[in-house]
Short mmCIF file of C-alpha atoms and ligand atoms in Angstrom, two decimals:
data_model
loop_
_atom_site.label_atom_id
_atom_site.label_comp_id
_atom_site.label_asym_id
_atom_site.label_seq_id
_atom_site.Cartn_x
_atom_site.Cartn_y
_atom_site.Cartn_z
CA UNK E 6 0.00 0.00 0.00
CA UNK E 7 1.40 3.34 -1.07
CA UNK E 8 1.03 6.28 1.28
CA UNK E 9 0.42 9.73 -0.13
CA UNK E 10 3.65 11.72 -0.08
CA UNK E 11 3.30 14.61 2.35
CA UNK E 12 5.60 17.19 3.83
CA UNK E 13 6.52 16.41 7.47
CA UNK E 14 5.23 18.99 9.94
CA UNK E 15 6.29 19.28 13.57
CA UNK E 16 3.60 19.31 16.28
CA UNK E 17 5.51 19.65 19.55
CA UNK E 18 7.41 16.41 20.19
CA UNK E 19 5.91 14.67 17.17
CA UNK E 20 6.35 14.93 13.46
CA UNK E 21 3.30 14.18 11.34
CA UNK E 22 3.28 13.51 7.61
CA UNK E 23 6.09 12.06 5.51
CA UNK E 24 6.95 8.57 6.73
CA UNK E 25 6.14 9.36 10.34
CA UNK E 26 3.56 7.21 12.14
CA UNK E 27 -0.05 8.24 11.69
CA UNK E 28 -0.76 10.11 14.92
CA UNK E 29 -3.83 9.67 17.11
CA UNK E 30 -5.49 12.74 18.49
CA UNK E 31 -8.57 13.70 20.44
CA UNK E 32 -10.17 16.75 21.96
CA UNK E 33 -11.07 17.68 25.51
CA UNK E 34 -14.74 18.32 26.31
CA UNK E 35 -14.29 19.98 29.68
CA UNK E 36 -14.81 23.77 29.98
CA UNK E 37 -11.38 25.13 28.98
CA UNK E 38 -11.55 27.75 31.72
CA UNK E 39 -11.74 24.90 34.26
CA UNK E 40 -8.00 24.36 34.20
CA UNK E 41 -7.83 21.45 36.63
CA UNK E 42 -10.62 19.49 34.89
CA UNK E 43 -9.05 20.10 31.49
CA UNK E 44 -5.54 19.15 32.63
CA UNK E 45 -6.98 16.02 34.27
CA UNK E 46 -8.69 15.01 31.02
CA UNK E 47 -5.55 15.73 28.99
CA UNK E 48 -3.64 13.33 31.23
CA UNK E 49 -6.38 10.71 30.95
CA UNK E 50 -6.21 11.00 27.17
CA UNK E 51 -2.42 10.70 27.14
CA UNK E 52 -2.58 7.67 29.47
CA UNK E 53 -4.97 6.05 26.96
CA UNK E 54 -2.45 6.62 24.13
CA UNK E 55 -3.59 9.96 22.71
CA UNK E 56 -0.62 11.70 21.12
CA UNK E 57 -1.98 15.16 20.33
CA UNK E 58 -4.71 16.90 22.37
CA UNK E 59 -6.95 19.63 20.98
CA UNK E 60 -8.66 22.16 23.24
CA UNK E 61 -11.48 24.52 22.26
CA UNK E 62 -10.59 28.18 22.80
CA UNK E 63 -13.83 30.12 22.33
CA UNK E 64 -12.81 33.40 24.03
CA UNK E 65 -9.91 35.36 25.51
CA UNK E 66 -10.59 34.03 29.03
CA UNK E 67 -9.91 30.57 27.64
CA UNK E 68 -6.56 31.85 26.33
CA UNK E 69 -5.61 32.77 29.91
CA UNK E 70 -6.60 29.27 31.00
CA UNK E 71 -4.64 27.81 28.10
CA UNK E 72 -1.44 29.41 29.40
CA UNK E 73 -1.92 27.58 32.71
CA UNK E 74 -2.95 24.33 30.98
CA UNK E 75 0.28 24.52 28.97
CA UNK E 76 2.34 24.81 32.16
CA UNK E 77 0.64 21.77 33.67
CA UNK E 78 0.83 19.63 30.53
CA UNK E 79 4.53 19.76 29.78
CA UNK E 80 5.65 17.92 26.65
CA UNK E 81 2.14 17.03 25.48
CA UNK E 82 1.47 18.38 21.97
CA UNK E 83 -1.48 20.77 22.36
CA UNK E 84 -3.71 22.26 19.67
CA UNK E 85 -5.97 25.28 20.14
CA UNK E 86 -9.29 25.00 18.31
CA UNK E 87 -10.25 28.52 17.24
CA UNK E 88 -13.21 29.75 15.21
CA UNK E 89 -14.04 33.23 13.94
CA UNK E 90 -11.25 35.23 15.61
CA UNK E 91 -7.71 35.96 14.42
CA UNK E 92 -7.12 37.81 17.70
CA UNK E 93 -7.73 34.58 19.64
CA UNK E 94 -5.66 32.54 17.18
CA UNK E 95 -2.72 34.91 17.60
CA UNK E 96 -3.13 35.01 21.38
CA UNK E 97 -3.07 31.17 21.57
CA UNK E 98 0.12 30.67 19.59
CA UNK E 99 2.63 30.95 22.46
CA UNK E 100 0.85 28.24 24.49
CA UNK E 101 0.21 25.52 21.92
CA UNK E 102 2.00 23.60 19.19
CA UNK E 103 -0.71 24.01 16.57
CA UNK E 104 -3.76 26.21 16.07
CA UNK E 105 -6.74 24.87 14.16
CA UNK E 106 -8.71 27.50 12.30
CA UNK E 107 -11.80 26.94 10.17
CA UNK E 108 -11.60 28.46 6.66
CA UNK E 109 -15.40 28.56 6.64
CA UNK E 110 -15.71 31.06 9.47
CA UNK E 111 -12.39 32.92 9.34
CA UNK E 112 -12.46 35.99 7.16
CA UNK E 113 -9.82 35.34 4.49
CA UNK E 114 -8.29 38.83 4.66
CA UNK E 115 -4.87 38.34 3.06
CA UNK E 116 -2.97 40.76 5.33
CA UNK E 117 -4.47 39.30 8.48
CA UNK E 118 -3.74 35.75 7.33
CA UNK E 119 -0.18 36.70 6.41
CA UNK E 120 0.25 38.13 9.91
CA UNK E 121 -1.02 34.89 11.49
CA UNK E 122 1.18 32.68 9.32
CA UNK E 123 4.22 34.91 9.85
CA UNK E 124 3.79 34.72 13.64
CA UNK E 125 3.29 30.95 13.47
CA UNK E 126 6.45 30.67 11.39
CA UNK E 127 8.45 32.80 13.84
CA UNK E 128 7.28 30.64 16.73
CA UNK E 129 7.75 27.36 14.80
CA UNK E 130 4.09 26.44 15.32
CA UNK E 131 1.74 24.65 12.94
CA UNK E 132 -1.67 25.71 11.67
CA UNK E 133 -4.44 23.31 10.66
CA UNK E 134 -6.91 24.56 8.10
CA UNK E 135 -9.86 22.49 9.25
CA UNK E 136 -12.86 22.83 6.95
CA UNK E 137 -16.22 21.39 7.95
CA UNK E 138 -19.04 20.77 5.49
CA UNK E 139 -21.49 22.49 7.81
CA UNK E 140 -19.57 25.77 7.73
CA UNK E 141 -18.41 26.14 4.12
CA UNK E 142 -18.97 29.76 3.06
CA UNK E 143 -22.44 30.23 1.51
CA UNK E 144 -21.02 32.37 -1.30
CA UNK E 145 -18.73 29.52 -2.31
CA UNK E 146 -21.60 27.04 -2.20
CA UNK E 147 -23.68 29.40 -4.35
CA UNK E 148 -20.85 29.74 -6.86
CA UNK E 149 -19.55 26.13 -6.95
CA UNK E 150 -22.49 24.13 -5.67
CA UNK E 151 -22.13 21.42 -3.03
CA UNK E 152 -18.90 20.19 -4.55
CA UNK E 153 -15.26 19.42 -3.94
CA UNK E 154 -14.44 22.64 -5.79
CA UNK E 155 -16.31 24.67 -3.14
CA UNK E 156 -14.18 23.03 -0.42
CA UNK E 157 -10.99 23.57 -2.44
CA UNK E 158 -11.86 27.23 -3.03
CA UNK E 159 -12.46 27.58 0.70
CA UNK E 160 -8.83 26.57 1.35
CA UNK E 161 -7.29 28.53 -1.51
CA UNK E 162 -6.92 32.07 -0.02
CA UNK E 163 -5.40 30.53 3.11
CA UNK E 164 -2.96 28.40 1.10
CA UNK E 165 -1.97 31.39 -1.01
CA UNK E 166 -1.43 33.64 2.03
CA UNK E 167 0.73 30.93 3.65
CA UNK E 168 2.70 30.56 0.42
CA UNK E 169 3.23 34.34 0.25
CA UNK E 170 5.13 34.28 3.55
CA UNK E 171 6.71 30.86 2.88
CA UNK E 172 4.85 29.23 5.77
CA UNK E 173 4.96 25.46 5.32
CA UNK E 174 3.76 24.10 8.69
CA UNK E 175 0.23 23.47 7.49
CA UNK E 176 -2.08 20.53 8.07
CA UNK E 177 -5.39 20.28 6.22
CA UNK E 178 -8.66 18.56 6.98
CA UNK E 179 -12.18 18.31 5.69
CA UNK E 180 -14.89 16.69 7.77
CA UNK E 181 -18.57 15.96 7.32
CA UNK E 182 -21.04 13.69 9.08
CA UNK E 183 -21.99 11.98 5.82
CA UNK E 184 -19.48 9.14 5.41
CA UNK E 185 -19.65 8.53 1.62
CA UNK E 186 -19.50 12.26 0.97
CA UNK E 187 -16.54 12.76 3.32
CA UNK E 188 -14.58 10.00 1.58
CA UNK E 189 -15.48 11.13 -1.96
CA UNK E 190 -14.69 14.79 -1.33
CA UNK E 191 -11.37 14.07 0.39
CA UNK E 192 -10.27 11.75 -2.44
CA UNK E 193 -10.99 14.47 -5.01
CA UNK E 194 -9.65 17.25 -2.81
CA UNK E 195 -6.32 15.52 -2.26
CA UNK E 196 -5.94 15.07 -6.04
CA UNK E 197 -6.50 18.79 -6.53
CA UNK E 198 -4.14 19.74 -3.71
CA UNK E 199 -1.39 17.44 -5.00
CA UNK E 200 -1.82 18.76 -8.55
CA UNK E 201 -1.39 22.31 -7.23
CA UNK E 202 1.70 21.33 -5.21
CA UNK E 203 0.07 21.58 -1.78
CA UNK E 204 1.37 18.33 -0.30
CA UNK E 205 0.54 19.14 3.30
CA UNK E 206 -0.35 16.35 5.74
CA UNK E 207 -4.04 15.47 6.02
CA UNK E 208 -5.97 15.07 9.28
CA UNK E 209 -8.82 12.55 9.01
CA UNK E 210 -12.13 12.28 10.82
CA UNK E 211 -15.86 11.85 10.45
CA UNK E 212 -17.51 14.59 12.42
CA UNK E 213 -20.74 14.34 14.42
CA UNK E 214 -20.55 10.54 14.14
CA UNK E 215 -22.62 10.02 17.29
CA UNK E 216 -21.91 7.34 19.84
CA UNK E 217 -21.91 3.61 20.43
CA UNK E 218 -21.48 1.03 17.69
CA UNK E 219 -22.74 3.28 14.88
CA UNK E 220 -20.39 6.12 15.84
CA UNK E 221 -17.48 3.69 15.72
CA UNK E 222 -18.61 2.16 12.41
CA UNK E 223 -18.93 5.59 10.78
CA UNK E 224 -15.46 6.56 11.97
CA UNK E 225 -13.98 3.22 10.91
CA UNK E 226 -15.47 3.28 7.41
CA UNK E 227 -14.72 6.95 6.73
CA UNK E 228 -11.23 7.04 8.18
CA UNK E 229 -10.41 3.45 7.20
CA UNK E 230 -11.36 3.92 3.52
CA UNK E 231 -9.04 6.90 3.22
CA UNK E 232 -6.22 5.20 5.09
CA UNK E 233 -6.45 2.29 2.65
CA UNK E 234 -6.12 4.83 -0.18
CA UNK E 235 -2.88 5.99 1.44
CA UNK E 236 -4.43 9.29 2.60
CA UNK E 237 -4.08 10.52 6.18
CA UNK E 238 -1.25 11.48 8.53
CA UNK E 239 -3.17 12.01 11.75
CA UNK E 240 -6.73 11.20 12.81
CA UNK E 241 -9.42 11.80 15.33
CA UNK E 242 -12.36 9.47 15.90
CA UNK E 243 -15.25 11.71 17.01
CA UNK E 244 -17.62 10.11 19.51
CA UNK E 245 -20.36 11.67 21.63
CA UNK E 246 -18.80 9.98 24.66
CA UNK E 247 -15.89 10.57 27.01
CA UNK E 248 -13.10 11.39 24.51
CA UNK E 249 -10.88 8.79 26.18
CA UNK E 250 -13.10 6.19 24.45
CA UNK E 251 -11.96 7.50 21.06
CA UNK E 252 -8.37 6.40 21.47
CA UNK E 253 -8.82 2.61 21.44
CA UNK E 254 -11.07 2.92 18.37
CA UNK E 255 -8.43 4.98 16.58
CA UNK E 256 -5.76 2.36 17.21
CA UNK E 257 -8.11 -0.42 16.13
CA UNK E 258 -8.73 1.40 12.82
CA UNK E 259 -4.99 1.82 12.29
CA UNK E 260 -4.37 -1.85 13.12
CA UNK E 261 -7.20 -3.15 10.91
CA UNK E 262 -5.99 -1.09 7.96
CA UNK E 263 -2.40 -2.15 8.76
CA UNK E 264 -1.34 1.49 8.73
CA UNK E 265 0.12 1.35 12.20
CA UNK E 266 0.64 -1.91 14.05
CA UNK E 267 0.35 -1.48 17.81
CA UNK E 268 -1.28 -4.75 18.91
CA UNK E 269 -1.24 -8.51 18.51
CA UNK E 270 -3.19 -9.49 15.38
CA UNK E 271 -5.79 -12.23 15.92
CA UNK E 272 -7.34 -14.28 13.16
CA UNK E 273 -10.28 -16.37 14.36
CA UNK E 274 -13.14 -18.01 12.51
CA UNK E 275 -16.72 -17.29 13.58
CA UNK E 276 -17.18 -21.03 14.34
CA UNK E 277 -19.96 -23.27 13.01
CA UNK E 278 -21.23 -26.80 13.54
CA UNK E 279 -17.84 -28.15 12.43
CA UNK E 280 -16.17 -26.50 15.44
CA UNK E 281 -15.30 -29.22 17.93
CA UNK E 282 -13.94 -27.17 20.85
CA UNK E 283 -14.88 -24.07 22.84
CA UNK E 284 -13.30 -21.60 20.43
CA UNK E 285 -14.63 -18.51 22.20
CA UNK E 286 -13.04 -19.54 25.49
CA UNK E 287 -9.72 -20.48 23.88
CA UNK E 288 -9.59 -17.21 21.92
CA UNK E 289 -10.48 -15.17 25.02
CA UNK E 290 -7.77 -16.85 27.11
CA UNK E 291 -5.18 -16.51 24.38
CA UNK E 292 -5.96 -12.83 23.92
CA UNK E 293 -5.58 -12.23 27.65
CA UNK E 294 -2.18 -13.99 27.67
CA UNK E 295 -0.73 -12.59 24.44
CA UNK E 296 -2.05 -9.02 24.31
CA UNK E 297 1.42 -7.48 24.57
CA UNK E 298 2.97 -9.35 21.62
CA UNK E 299 2.77 -6.37 19.26
CA UNK E 300 2.70 -7.37 15.60
CA UNK E 301 2.46 -11.13 16.19
CA UNK E 302 -0.28 -12.92 14.22
CA UNK E 303 -2.14 -15.64 16.13
CA UNK E 304 -4.86 -17.75 14.50
CA UNK E 305 -7.59 -19.71 16.28
CA UNK E 306 -9.59 -21.76 13.79
CA UNK E 307 -12.49 -24.12 14.35
CA UNK E 308 -11.52 -26.75 11.79
CA UNK E 309 -9.30 -27.48 8.83
CA UNK E 310 -11.75 -26.08 6.21
CA UNK E 311 -10.22 -22.58 6.29
CA UNK E 312 -7.92 -23.26 9.20
CA UNK E 313 -4.84 -24.48 7.38
CA UNK E 314 -4.84 -21.59 4.90
CA UNK E 315 -5.15 -19.00 7.66
CA UNK E 316 -2.56 -20.73 9.82
CA UNK E 317 -0.10 -20.64 6.95
CA UNK E 318 -0.28 -16.84 7.17
CA UNK E 319 -0.06 -16.66 10.99
CA UNK E 320 2.94 -16.87 13.28
CA UNK E 321 1.23 -19.27 15.69
CA UNK E 322 -2.16 -20.84 16.12
CA UNK E 323 -4.43 -23.73 16.79
CA UNK E 324 -7.04 -25.55 14.75
CA UNK E 325 -9.78 -27.92 15.86
CA UNK E 326 -8.87 -31.59 15.54
CA UNK E 327 -11.66 -33.81 16.76
CA UNK E 328 -13.97 -33.44 19.73
CA UNK E 329 -12.37 -31.25 22.44
CA UNK E 330 -8.93 -31.37 20.82
CA UNK E 331 -6.73 -29.03 18.78
CA UNK E 332 -3.53 -29.15 16.75
CA UNK E 333 -0.94 -26.43 17.35
CA UNK E 334 1.04 -24.59 14.69
CA UNK E 335 4.20 -22.49 14.55
CA UNK E 336 5.11 -20.52 11.44
CA UNK E 337 2.77 -22.56 9.25
CA UNK E 338 3.97 -25.95 10.49
CA UNK E 339 2.00 -28.34 12.73
CA UNK E 340 4.15 -28.87 15.83
CA UNK E 341 1.77 -30.65 18.24
CA UNK E 342 -1.30 -32.75 17.56
CA UNK E 343 -4.36 -33.81 19.48
CA UNK E 344 -3.94 -31.52 22.49
CA UNK E 345 -6.95 -31.47 24.80
CA UNK E 346 -8.55 -28.03 24.65
CA UNK E 347 -8.03 -27.35 28.37
CA UNK E 348 -4.26 -27.42 27.70
CA UNK E 349 -4.38 -25.60 24.36
CA UNK E 350 -3.49 -22.10 25.59
CA UNK E 351 -0.72 -23.24 27.95
CA UNK E 352 0.84 -25.46 25.28
CA UNK E 353 0.61 -22.77 22.61
CA UNK E 354 2.26 -20.22 24.93
CA UNK E 355 5.14 -22.64 25.43
CA UNK E 356 5.48 -23.02 21.67
CA UNK E 357 5.50 -19.24 21.25
CA UNK E 358 8.30 -18.92 23.85
CA UNK E 359 10.30 -21.73 22.17
CA UNK E 360 9.88 -20.56 18.59
CA UNK E 361 10.10 -16.76 19.00
S1 SF4 J 22 -13.02 -22.65 9.84
FE1 SF4 J 22 -14.21 -24.52 10.07
S2 SF4 J 22 -15.23 -24.26 12.07
FE2 SF4 J 22 -14.52 -22.24 11.46
S3 SF4 J 22 -16.30 -21.33 10.45
FE3 SF4 J 22 -14.99 -22.22 8.86
S4 SF4 J 22 -15.84 -24.27 8.53
FE4 SF4 J 22 -16.67 -23.55 10.50
#
């Protein structure tokens, strides 16, 4: 799988874009002015694996809070989320590593934009141009219709102002709640951006995805489709839940698309009447015992029908072999036969230790 070639951009301790790992981010949902609650949530997010934390900054009081949040969140890449106001965007810059502005609600006055980009350049900070379908300028929609061109035109004055002052630390994003539309527009948008020489990293997400299983499915399909196209350098899964819940989903999407391997990979059949052992129990026990073996592929298969083919592709595994028994495999080769299922996990763990 080819990854889109993008220019690396520094966000605090992390680089995004280029060949750097696709970074996982989230956003606090505490009142920003409540410094202790926000700092607490930032630390919860980081403990869950979040690598970049975005904070809404709706007013100048929040900027004051942001200064204190910065002090109490040393070394964590922070992003200020700013709408409408260049004054707030400029005021945030000293306290964060990136400022997200929305081209749809920021007046694209060239001098003002040049001032913002110049200051960001002087302070070695990044800017994300984060367009949302719900806030694309009405004039652009009237002129270009509900199209990729309208989104592209929304970015253009910002890209040109950044170019005028040679500011390169840009990240772009486009989000909508409609999954097929998000994917289609981003595919077309990235083609246009690349053709015009704007190879800035892309931030992925499906906005207003809701919660629960459907929220996760929307995020997985939208973000996952683009990752499989090679698009995307950082991502946020948006859920109407505690943002900490977003992090595991983000890593699962990266693992499933094989864009960033951070876990053990399990291959297990759904089981059917040919299954002759308690596959759910064996899989559950194995997962509990092997969760830290990052990148290892372990297969648990009910019978030989698909079992042998899948095991050939796995590092280790077991396949049903008669009532209550399994055969154990290492690197595609059967190494133990007819093990009673109660011993399957213990025996397979021994094989993993011996053969690794
Ligand atoms: S691998 Fe065998 S047990 Fe598992 S679903 Fe397929 S046929 Fe059924």
